[in-house]
XYZ file of C-alpha atoms in Angstrom:
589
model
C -40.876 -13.797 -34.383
C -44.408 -14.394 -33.130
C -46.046 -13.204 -35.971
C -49.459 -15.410 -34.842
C -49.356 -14.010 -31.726
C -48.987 -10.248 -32.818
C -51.901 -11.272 -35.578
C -53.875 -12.535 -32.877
C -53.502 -9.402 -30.550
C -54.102 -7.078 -32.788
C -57.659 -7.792 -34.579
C -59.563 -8.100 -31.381
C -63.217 -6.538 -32.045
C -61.756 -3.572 -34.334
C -63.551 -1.023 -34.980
C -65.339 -1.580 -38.813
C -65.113 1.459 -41.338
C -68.476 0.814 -43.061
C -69.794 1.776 -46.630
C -71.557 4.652 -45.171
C -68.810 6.210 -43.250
C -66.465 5.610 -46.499
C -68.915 7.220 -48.773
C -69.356 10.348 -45.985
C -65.960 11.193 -45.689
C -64.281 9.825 -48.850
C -66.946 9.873 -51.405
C -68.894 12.521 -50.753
C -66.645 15.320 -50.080
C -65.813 14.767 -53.879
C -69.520 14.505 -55.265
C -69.168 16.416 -58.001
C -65.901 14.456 -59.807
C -67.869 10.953 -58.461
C -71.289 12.525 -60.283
C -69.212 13.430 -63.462
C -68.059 9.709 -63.260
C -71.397 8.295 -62.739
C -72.366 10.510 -65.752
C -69.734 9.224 -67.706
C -70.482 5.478 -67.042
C -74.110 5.621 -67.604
C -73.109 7.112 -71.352
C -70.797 4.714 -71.733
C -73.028 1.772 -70.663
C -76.072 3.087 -72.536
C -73.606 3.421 -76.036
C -73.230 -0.207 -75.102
C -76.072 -0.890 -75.415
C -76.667 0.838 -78.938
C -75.128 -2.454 -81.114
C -77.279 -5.190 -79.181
C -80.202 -3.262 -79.995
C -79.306 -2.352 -83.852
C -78.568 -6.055 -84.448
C -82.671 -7.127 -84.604
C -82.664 -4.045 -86.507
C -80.143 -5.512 -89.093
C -81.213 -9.156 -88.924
C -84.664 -8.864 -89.080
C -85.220 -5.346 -91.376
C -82.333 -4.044 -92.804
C -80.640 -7.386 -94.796
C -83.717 -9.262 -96.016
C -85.265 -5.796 -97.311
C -81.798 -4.852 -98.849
C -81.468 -1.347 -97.762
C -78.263 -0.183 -98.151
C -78.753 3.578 -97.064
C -80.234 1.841 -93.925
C -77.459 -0.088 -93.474
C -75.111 2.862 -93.739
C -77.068 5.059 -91.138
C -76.984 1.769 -88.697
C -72.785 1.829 -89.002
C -72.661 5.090 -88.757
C -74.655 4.684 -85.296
C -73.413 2.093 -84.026
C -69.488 3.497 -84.658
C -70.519 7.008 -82.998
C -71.484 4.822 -80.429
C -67.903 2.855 -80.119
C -66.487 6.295 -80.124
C -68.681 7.159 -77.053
C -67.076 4.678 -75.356
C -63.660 5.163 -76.014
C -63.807 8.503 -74.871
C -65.552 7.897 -71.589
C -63.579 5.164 -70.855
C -60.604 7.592 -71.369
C -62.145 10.581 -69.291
C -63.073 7.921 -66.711
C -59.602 6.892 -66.030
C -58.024 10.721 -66.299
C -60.838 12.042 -63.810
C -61.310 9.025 -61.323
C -58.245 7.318 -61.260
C -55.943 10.668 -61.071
C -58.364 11.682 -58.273
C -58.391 8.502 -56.179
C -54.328 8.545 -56.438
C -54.879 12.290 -55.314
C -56.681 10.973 -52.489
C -53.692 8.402 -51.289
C -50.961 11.085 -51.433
C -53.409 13.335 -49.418
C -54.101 10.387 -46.891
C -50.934 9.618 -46.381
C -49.763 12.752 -45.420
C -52.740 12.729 -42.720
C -51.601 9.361 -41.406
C -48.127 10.612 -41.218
C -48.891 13.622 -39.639
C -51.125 11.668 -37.264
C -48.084 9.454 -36.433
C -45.752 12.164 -35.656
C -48.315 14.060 -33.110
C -48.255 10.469 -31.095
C -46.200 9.842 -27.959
C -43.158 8.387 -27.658
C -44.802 5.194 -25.980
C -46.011 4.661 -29.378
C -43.228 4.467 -31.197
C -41.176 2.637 -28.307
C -44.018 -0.722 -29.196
C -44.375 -0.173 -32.756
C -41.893 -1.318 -35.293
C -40.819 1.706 -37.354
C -41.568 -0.697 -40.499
C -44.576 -1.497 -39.739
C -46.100 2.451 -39.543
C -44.354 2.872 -42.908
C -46.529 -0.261 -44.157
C -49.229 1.432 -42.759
C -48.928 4.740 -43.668
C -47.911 3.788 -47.031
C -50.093 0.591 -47.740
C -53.409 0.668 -45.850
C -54.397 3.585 -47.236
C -54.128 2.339 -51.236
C -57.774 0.484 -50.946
C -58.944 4.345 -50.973
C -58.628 4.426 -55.465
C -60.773 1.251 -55.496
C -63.841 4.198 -53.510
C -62.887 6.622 -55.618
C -61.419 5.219 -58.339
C -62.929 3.374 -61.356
C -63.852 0.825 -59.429
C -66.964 1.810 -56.944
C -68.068 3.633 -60.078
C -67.890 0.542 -62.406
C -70.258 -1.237 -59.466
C -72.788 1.632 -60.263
C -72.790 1.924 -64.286
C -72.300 -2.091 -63.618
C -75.323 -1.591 -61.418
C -76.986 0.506 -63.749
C -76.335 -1.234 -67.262
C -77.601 -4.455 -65.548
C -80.698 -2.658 -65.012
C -81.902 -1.279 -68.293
C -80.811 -4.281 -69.571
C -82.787 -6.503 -67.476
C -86.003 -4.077 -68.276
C -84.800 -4.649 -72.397
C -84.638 -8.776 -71.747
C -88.334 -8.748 -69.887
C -89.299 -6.683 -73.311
C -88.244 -9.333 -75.461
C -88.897 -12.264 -73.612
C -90.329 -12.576 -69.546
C -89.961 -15.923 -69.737
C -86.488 -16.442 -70.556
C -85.581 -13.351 -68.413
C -87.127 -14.988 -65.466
C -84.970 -18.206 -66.062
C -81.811 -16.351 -66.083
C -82.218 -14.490 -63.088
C -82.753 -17.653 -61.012
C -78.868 -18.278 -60.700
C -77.898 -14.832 -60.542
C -79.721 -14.670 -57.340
C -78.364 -17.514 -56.062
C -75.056 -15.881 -56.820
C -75.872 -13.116 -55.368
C -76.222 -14.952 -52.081
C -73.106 -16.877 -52.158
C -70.986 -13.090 -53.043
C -72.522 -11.213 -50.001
C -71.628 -14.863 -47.833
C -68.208 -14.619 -49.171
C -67.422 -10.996 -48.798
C -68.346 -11.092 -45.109
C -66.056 -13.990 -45.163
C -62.944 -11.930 -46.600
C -62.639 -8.921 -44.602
C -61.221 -10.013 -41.397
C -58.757 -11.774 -43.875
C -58.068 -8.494 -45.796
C -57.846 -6.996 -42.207
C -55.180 -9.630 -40.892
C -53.110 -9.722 -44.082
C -52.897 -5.525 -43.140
C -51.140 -6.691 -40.281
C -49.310 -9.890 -41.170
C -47.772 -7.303 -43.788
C -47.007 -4.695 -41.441
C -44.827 -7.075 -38.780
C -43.231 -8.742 -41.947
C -42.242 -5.421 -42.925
C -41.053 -4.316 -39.590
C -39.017 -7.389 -39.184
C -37.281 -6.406 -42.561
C -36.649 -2.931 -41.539
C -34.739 -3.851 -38.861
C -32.920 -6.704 -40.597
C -31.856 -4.505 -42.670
C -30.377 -1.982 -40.393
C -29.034 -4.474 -38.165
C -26.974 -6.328 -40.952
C -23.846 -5.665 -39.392
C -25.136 -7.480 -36.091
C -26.359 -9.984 -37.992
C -23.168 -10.614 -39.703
C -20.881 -10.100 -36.810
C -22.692 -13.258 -35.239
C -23.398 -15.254 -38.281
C -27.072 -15.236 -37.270
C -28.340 -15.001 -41.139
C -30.110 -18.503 -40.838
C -31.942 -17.249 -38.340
C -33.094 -14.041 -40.143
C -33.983 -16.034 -42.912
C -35.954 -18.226 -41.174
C -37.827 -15.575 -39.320
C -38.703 -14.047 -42.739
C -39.785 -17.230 -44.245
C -42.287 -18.049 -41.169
C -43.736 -14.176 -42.078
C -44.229 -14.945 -45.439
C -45.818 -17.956 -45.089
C -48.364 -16.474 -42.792
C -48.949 -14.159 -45.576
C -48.938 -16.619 -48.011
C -51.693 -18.595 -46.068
C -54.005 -15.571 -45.380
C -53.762 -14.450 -49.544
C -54.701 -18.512 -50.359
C -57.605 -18.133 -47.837
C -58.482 -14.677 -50.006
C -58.244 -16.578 -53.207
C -59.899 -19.368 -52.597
C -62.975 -17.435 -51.234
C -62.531 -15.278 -54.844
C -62.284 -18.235 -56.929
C -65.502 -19.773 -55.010
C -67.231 -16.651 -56.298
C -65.617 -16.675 -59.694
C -66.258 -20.481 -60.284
C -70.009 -20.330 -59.519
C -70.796 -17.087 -61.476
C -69.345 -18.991 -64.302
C -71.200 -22.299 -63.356
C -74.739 -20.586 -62.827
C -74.352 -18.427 -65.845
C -73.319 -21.335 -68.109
C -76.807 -22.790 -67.056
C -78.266 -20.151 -67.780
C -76.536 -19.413 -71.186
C -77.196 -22.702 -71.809
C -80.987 -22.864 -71.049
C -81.673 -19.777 -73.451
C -79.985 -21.391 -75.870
C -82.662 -24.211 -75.457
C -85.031 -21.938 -74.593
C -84.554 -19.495 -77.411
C -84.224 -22.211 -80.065
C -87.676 -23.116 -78.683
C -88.858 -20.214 -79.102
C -87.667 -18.830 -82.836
C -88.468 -22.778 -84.225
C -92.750 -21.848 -82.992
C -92.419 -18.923 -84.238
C -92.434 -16.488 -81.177
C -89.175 -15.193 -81.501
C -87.319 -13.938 -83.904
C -83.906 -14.269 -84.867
C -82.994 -10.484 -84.306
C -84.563 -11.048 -81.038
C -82.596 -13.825 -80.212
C -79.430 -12.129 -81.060
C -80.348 -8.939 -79.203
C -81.524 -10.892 -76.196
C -78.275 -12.986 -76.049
C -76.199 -9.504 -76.747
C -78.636 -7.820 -73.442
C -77.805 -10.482 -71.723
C -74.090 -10.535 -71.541
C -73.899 -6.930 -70.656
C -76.205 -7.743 -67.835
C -74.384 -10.611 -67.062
C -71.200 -9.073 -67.528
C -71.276 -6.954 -64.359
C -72.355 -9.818 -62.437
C -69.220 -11.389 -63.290
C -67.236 -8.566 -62.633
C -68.611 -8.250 -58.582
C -66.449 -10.911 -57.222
C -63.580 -8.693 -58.477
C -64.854 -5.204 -57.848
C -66.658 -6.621 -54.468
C -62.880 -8.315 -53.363
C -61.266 -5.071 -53.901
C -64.206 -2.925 -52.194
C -63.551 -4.971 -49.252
C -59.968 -4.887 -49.345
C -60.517 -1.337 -49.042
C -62.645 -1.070 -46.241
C -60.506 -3.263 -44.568
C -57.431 -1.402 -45.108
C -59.253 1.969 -43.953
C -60.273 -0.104 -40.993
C -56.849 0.016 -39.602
C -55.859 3.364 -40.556
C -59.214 4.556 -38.835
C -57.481 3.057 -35.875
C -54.736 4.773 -36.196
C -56.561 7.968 -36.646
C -58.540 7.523 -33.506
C -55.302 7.233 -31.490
C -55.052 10.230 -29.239
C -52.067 12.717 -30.033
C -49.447 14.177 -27.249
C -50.565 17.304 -27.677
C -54.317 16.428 -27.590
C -55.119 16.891 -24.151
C -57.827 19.399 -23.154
C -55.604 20.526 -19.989
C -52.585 21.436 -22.042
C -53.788 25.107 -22.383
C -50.384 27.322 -21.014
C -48.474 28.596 -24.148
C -44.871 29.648 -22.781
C -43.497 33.113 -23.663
C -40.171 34.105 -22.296
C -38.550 30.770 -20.908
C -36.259 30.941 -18.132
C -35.708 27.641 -17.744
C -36.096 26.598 -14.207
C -37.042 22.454 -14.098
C -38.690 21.136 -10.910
C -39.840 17.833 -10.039
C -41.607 17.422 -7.196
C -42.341 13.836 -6.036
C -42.523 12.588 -9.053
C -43.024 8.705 -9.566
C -42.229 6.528 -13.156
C -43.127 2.870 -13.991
C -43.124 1.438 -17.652
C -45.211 -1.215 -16.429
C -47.927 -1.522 -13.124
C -45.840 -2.888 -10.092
C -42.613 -1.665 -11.454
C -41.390 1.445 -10.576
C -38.476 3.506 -12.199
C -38.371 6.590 -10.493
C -39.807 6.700 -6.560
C -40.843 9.592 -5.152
C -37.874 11.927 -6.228
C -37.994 15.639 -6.019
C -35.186 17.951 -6.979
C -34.561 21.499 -8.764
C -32.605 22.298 -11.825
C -32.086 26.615 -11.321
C -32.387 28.392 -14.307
C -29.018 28.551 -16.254
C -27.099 25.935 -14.366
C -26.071 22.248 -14.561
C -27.487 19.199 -13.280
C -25.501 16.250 -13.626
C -27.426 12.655 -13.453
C -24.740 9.743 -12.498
C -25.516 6.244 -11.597
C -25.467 2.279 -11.957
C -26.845 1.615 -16.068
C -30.409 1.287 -15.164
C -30.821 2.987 -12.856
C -33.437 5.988 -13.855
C -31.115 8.477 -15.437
C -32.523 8.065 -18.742
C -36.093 8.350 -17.587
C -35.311 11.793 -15.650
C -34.030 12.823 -18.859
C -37.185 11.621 -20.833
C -39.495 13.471 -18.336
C -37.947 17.171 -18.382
C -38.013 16.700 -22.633
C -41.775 15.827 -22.158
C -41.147 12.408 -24.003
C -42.834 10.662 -20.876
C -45.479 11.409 -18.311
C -45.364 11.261 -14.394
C -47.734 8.728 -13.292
C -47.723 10.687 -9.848
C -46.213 13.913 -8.827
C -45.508 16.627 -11.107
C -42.695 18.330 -13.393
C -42.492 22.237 -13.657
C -41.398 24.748 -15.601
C -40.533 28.399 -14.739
C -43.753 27.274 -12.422
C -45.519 26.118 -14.604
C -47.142 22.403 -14.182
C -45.747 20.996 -17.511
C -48.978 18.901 -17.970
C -50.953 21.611 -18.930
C -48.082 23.347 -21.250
C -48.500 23.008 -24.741
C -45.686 20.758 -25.902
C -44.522 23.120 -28.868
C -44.170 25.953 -26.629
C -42.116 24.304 -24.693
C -39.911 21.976 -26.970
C -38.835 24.952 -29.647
C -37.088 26.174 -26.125
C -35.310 22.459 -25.960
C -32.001 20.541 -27.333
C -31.109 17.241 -26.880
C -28.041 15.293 -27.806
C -28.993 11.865 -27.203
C -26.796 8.795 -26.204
C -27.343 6.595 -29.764
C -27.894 10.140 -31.749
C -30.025 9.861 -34.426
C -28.764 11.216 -38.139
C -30.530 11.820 -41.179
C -29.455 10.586 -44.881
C -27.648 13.558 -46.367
C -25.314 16.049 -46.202
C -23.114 17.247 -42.925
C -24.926 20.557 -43.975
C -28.135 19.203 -44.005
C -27.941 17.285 -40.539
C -27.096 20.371 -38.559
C -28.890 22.987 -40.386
C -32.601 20.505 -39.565
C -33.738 22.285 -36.372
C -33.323 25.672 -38.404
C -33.281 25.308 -41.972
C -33.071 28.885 -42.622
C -30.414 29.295 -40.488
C -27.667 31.890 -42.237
C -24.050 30.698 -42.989
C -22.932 32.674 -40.652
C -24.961 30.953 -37.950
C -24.058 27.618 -39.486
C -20.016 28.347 -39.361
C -20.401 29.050 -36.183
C -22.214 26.080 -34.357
C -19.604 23.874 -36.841
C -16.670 25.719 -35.351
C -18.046 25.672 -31.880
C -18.432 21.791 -31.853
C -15.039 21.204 -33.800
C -17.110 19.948 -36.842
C -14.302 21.632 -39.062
C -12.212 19.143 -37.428
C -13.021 16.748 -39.420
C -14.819 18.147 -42.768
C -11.761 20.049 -43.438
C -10.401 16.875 -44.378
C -13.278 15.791 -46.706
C -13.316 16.659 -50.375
C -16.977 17.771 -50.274
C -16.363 19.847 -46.624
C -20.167 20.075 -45.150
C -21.517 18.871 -48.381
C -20.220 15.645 -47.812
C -22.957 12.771 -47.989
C -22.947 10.977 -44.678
C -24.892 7.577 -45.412
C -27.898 6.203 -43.379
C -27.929 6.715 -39.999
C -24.172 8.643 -40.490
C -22.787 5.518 -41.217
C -19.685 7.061 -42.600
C -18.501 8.817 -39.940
C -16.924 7.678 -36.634
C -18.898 7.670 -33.309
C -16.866 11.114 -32.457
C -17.686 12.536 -35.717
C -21.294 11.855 -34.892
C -21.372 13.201 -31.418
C -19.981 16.463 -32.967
C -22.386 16.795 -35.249
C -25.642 16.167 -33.271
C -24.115 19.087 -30.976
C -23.593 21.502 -33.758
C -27.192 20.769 -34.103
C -28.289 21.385 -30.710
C -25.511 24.461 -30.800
C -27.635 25.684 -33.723
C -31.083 25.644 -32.286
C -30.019 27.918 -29.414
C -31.949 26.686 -26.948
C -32.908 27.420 -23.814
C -32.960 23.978 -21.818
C -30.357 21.150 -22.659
C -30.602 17.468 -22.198
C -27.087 15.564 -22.616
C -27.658 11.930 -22.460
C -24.397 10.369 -22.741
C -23.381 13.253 -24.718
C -19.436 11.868 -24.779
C -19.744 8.111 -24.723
C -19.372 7.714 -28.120
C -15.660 10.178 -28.052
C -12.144 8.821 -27.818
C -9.868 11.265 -25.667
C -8.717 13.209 -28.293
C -12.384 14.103 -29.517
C -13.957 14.392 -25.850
C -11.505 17.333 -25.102
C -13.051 18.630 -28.405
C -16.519 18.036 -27.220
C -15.699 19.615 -23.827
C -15.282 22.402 -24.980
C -18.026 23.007 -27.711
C -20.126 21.653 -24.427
C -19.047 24.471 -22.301
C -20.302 27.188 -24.520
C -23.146 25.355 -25.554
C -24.245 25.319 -21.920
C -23.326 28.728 -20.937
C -26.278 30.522 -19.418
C -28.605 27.759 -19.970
C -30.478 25.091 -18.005
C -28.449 21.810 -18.622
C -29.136 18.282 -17.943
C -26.187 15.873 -18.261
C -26.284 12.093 -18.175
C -22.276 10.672 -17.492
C -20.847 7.217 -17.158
C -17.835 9.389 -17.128
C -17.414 11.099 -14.222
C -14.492 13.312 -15.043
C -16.430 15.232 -17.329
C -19.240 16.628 -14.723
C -16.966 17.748 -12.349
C -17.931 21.618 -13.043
C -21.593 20.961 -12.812
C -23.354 23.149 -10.132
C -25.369 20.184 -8.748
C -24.600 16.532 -9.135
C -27.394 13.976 -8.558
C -26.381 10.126 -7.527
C -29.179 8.126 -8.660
C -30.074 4.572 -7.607
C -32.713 2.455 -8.073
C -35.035 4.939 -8.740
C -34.078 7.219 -5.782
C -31.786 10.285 -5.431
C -29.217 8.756 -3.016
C -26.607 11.706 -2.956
C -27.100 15.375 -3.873
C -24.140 17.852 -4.211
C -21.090 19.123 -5.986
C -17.946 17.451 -7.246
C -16.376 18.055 -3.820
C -19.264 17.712 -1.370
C -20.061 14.441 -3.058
C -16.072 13.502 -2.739
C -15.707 14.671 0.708
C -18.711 12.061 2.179
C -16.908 9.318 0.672
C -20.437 7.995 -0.458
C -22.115 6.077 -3.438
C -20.164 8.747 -6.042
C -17.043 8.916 -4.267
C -16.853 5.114 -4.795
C -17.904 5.300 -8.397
C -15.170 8.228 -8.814
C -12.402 6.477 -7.546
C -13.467 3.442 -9.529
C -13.082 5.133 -12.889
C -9.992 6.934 -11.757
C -8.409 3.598 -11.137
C -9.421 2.480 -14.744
């Protein structure tokens, strides 16, 4: 796995989600929960700042005077003002943190639905794993904007303030002295955080392939074990790791850089008051309540300080992860385009291509200059050596691909400028490796029309010999079918992805390979659920076996890219051509 190279690739000049944008369309659209919060913190912080103060109060008045009812009304205070903070700190984390995990599950659904409105080119270079990192992962920096911690950064902000203004009160001297090395922290925190995006950025990645790589491991185990290849695996994973590994140690080490010189400048400073203070009280220009105030003052100011390399890290993390999923939300959707403005009514179902061209890649063409006309309600049967362009025919007239020249039409109808959904709730397809859902039998063939009746449903199961088989099972349709259908045979499979497409009704269907999976006993099954499934609609059938399209109205030979042949069964027989050859081939088998 070229997880370097992939890193590489992907994190050339990237667009940058800044604070601003972050605060416009995250922050401020909740303004009045992040104002409650602010609120909130600035009570909290200023009932922190209610037992600094009352210690010169008890120091320097209320013990050397001994007054007791003094001393009451100062515990009294300076417990309501403990209280305060409890509760705030409680209301903080039921307002701001709920909301910010509010905000993920809401996110996520918008990066989802983004993903599914993409094209099919999308999907066909993206590992399926590495969208569900995305989706799932990226977005989680989003509680740290609008979650406790942005918030913290203010009241942090804010407590550092007043109590900067409280220090220059007591002493401007010793104030001045400690705010030497916070400013040269400051420096080194705003080097180091411009240092640790792109790394946050590129460990969004590096965990996105490593994740990919696992989702298929997983689903290929059964390759993998068939050919012993689990060293391999495990080797691949390892290297992915490692990368990730690397890119967190460059994360840390930039944190603990922060970390280790807030606590190195501070110590001076600590230190220096200490020297300073002592100074001070021993000439008779401070007192010892002042000391004691100053010194509590100065750990809440300092205290916030500390607290930016960890807040700041996970701002930045943040930003970074919203970085890629603004990517991904920038990506232009199928359905998009400006020119896709015809919304179909009636469908008939007549498919035309007119010289219409294919390549996957520039140079390389898959389809050349074919043109050729499916008539409403009738069958078009693509046959051909594997590779040939059947597949890509097939992708074109279900929209899943694009001409790069020429142009596909329906009833008429330039199918670039139909809107997709008008056209696709008029489609089934029952594709070569079909594609089944963790659940019930049930569940699988009721998912193009979940509201189906059982009436409906009893009928598309008897129609594609579904009953075949779930008569046999204990739990009938309710039986639980694994991932991917992994407990029932290839047949059983085909069956049920054409009860499906039996169920939507609709008006255009594309069979790719619709019986490769079938033994004989099951393909005379299919064969004839596939006969009423096709009456009176426009069909498209991709066959290695030849035997099965012999009733099709119009049979397409397809090599190369190029329609070669064009006829039926016996017109194709009768020139003794490219399918004639192929026909007698398999009847020889």
């Amino acid at each position: 796995m070229k997880y370097l190279d992939t890193v590489s690739n992907k994190n050339k000049k990237k667009p940058k989600v800044s604070i601003s944008k972050a605060f416009k369309t995250i922050i401020w659209p909740k303004r009045g929960l992040v104002f409650i919060g602010l609120i909130l913190i600035v009570v909290s912080r200023l009932a922190s700042l209610v037992a600094p103060l009352k210690i010169k109060s008890l120091l320097d008045n209320v013990i050397p005077n001994k007054d007791y009812d003094e001393l009451y009304y100062l515990l009294f205070i300076v417990g309501a003002a403990i209280l305060i903070q409890a509760i705030t700190s409680f209301l903080l984390t039921r307002i701001l943190s709920v909301q910010a995990q509010y905000l993920i599950s809401e996110l996520r659904a918008k990066v989802q639905k983004k993903v599914l409105s993409l094209p099919i080119s999308f999907f066909d270079n993206t590992k399926s794993g590495a969208l569900v990192s995305r989706i799932m992962s990226d977005v989680e920096g989003v509680r740290n904007l609008m979650g406790t911690g942005l918030v913290q950064l203010v009241g942090g902000t804010i407590t550092a303030v007043i109590s900067m203004i409280l220090l220059i009160k007591i002493s401007p001297s010793m104030t001045l002295f400690v705010l030497i090395p916070v400013a040269v922290f400051g420096l080194i925190a705003l080097k180091a955080f411009k240092y640790i995006r792109p790394i946050f950025r590129n460990r969004g990645v590096i965990n996105a392939e490593v994740k990919g790589r696992l989702t298929e491991t997983l689903a290929g185990v059964r390759v993998i074990k068939a050919f012993n290849a689990e060293k391999q695996e495990n080797e691949s994973f390892e290297k992915g790791v490692d990368l990730l590994f690397q890119n967190v140690k460059k994360s840390l080490t930039a944190t603990a850089i922060m970390t280790s010189s807030a606590t190195f400048l501070l110590g001076i400073a600590s230190t220096g008051i200490m020297g300073i203070g002592g100074y001070k009280i021993m000439a008779g220009e401070l007192t010892v309540g002042d000391f004691l105030s100053f010194t509590f003052l100065l750990g809440l100011m300092i205290a916030p300080i500390i607290q930016m390399s960890n807040i700041g890290s996970q701002l930045t993390e943040a930003l970074a992860g919203l970085d890629r999923t603004e990517e991904l939300m920038n990506m232009e959707a199928e359905g998009d385009d400006e020119e896709r403005v015809i919304e179909l009514g009636d469908v008939k179902g007549e498919l035309v291509f007119e010289n219409v061209s294919f390549s996957y890649e520039e140079g390389k063409e898959v389809l050349k200059d074919i043109s050729f006309q499916v008539p409403s309600g009738t069958v078009t049967a693509l046959v051909g050596s594997s590779g040939s362009g059947k597949s890509t025919i097939a992708g074109l007239s279900a929209t899943f691909l694009n001409p790069k020249s020429g142009k596909v039409t329906i009833d008429n109808h330039d199918m670039s400028k139909v809107q997709l959904s008008s056209y696709r709730k008029n489609l089934g397809v029952v594709l070569q490796d079909e594609f089944l859902f963790e659940g019930t039998i049930r569940e699988n063939i009721l998912f193009p029309r979940p509201n189906a009746t059982e009436e409906e449903l009893q009928n598309a199961v008897k129609a594609a010999y579904v009953n075949e088989f779930t008569d046999r099972f204990d739990d009938g349709l309710n039986t639980l079918i694994g991932e991917r259908g992994v407990k029932l045979s290839g047949g059983q499979r085909q069956r049920l992805a054409i009860a499906r497409a039996i169920l939507a009704n609709p008006k255009i269907i594309i069979l790719d390979e619709a019986t490769s999976s079938l033994d004989t006993e099951s393909e005379a099954l299919i064969q004839k659920s596939l006969s009423e499934l096709i009456k009176n609609r426009t069909t498209i059938v991709i066959a290695h076996r030849l035997s099965t399209i012999k009733q099709a109205d119009q049979i397409l030979v397809i090599e190369a890219g190029s329609i070669v042949e064009r006829g039926t069964h016996d017109e194709l027989i009768a020139e003794k051509g490219r399918y004639f050859e192929l026909y007698t081939y398999q009847a020889k088998i």
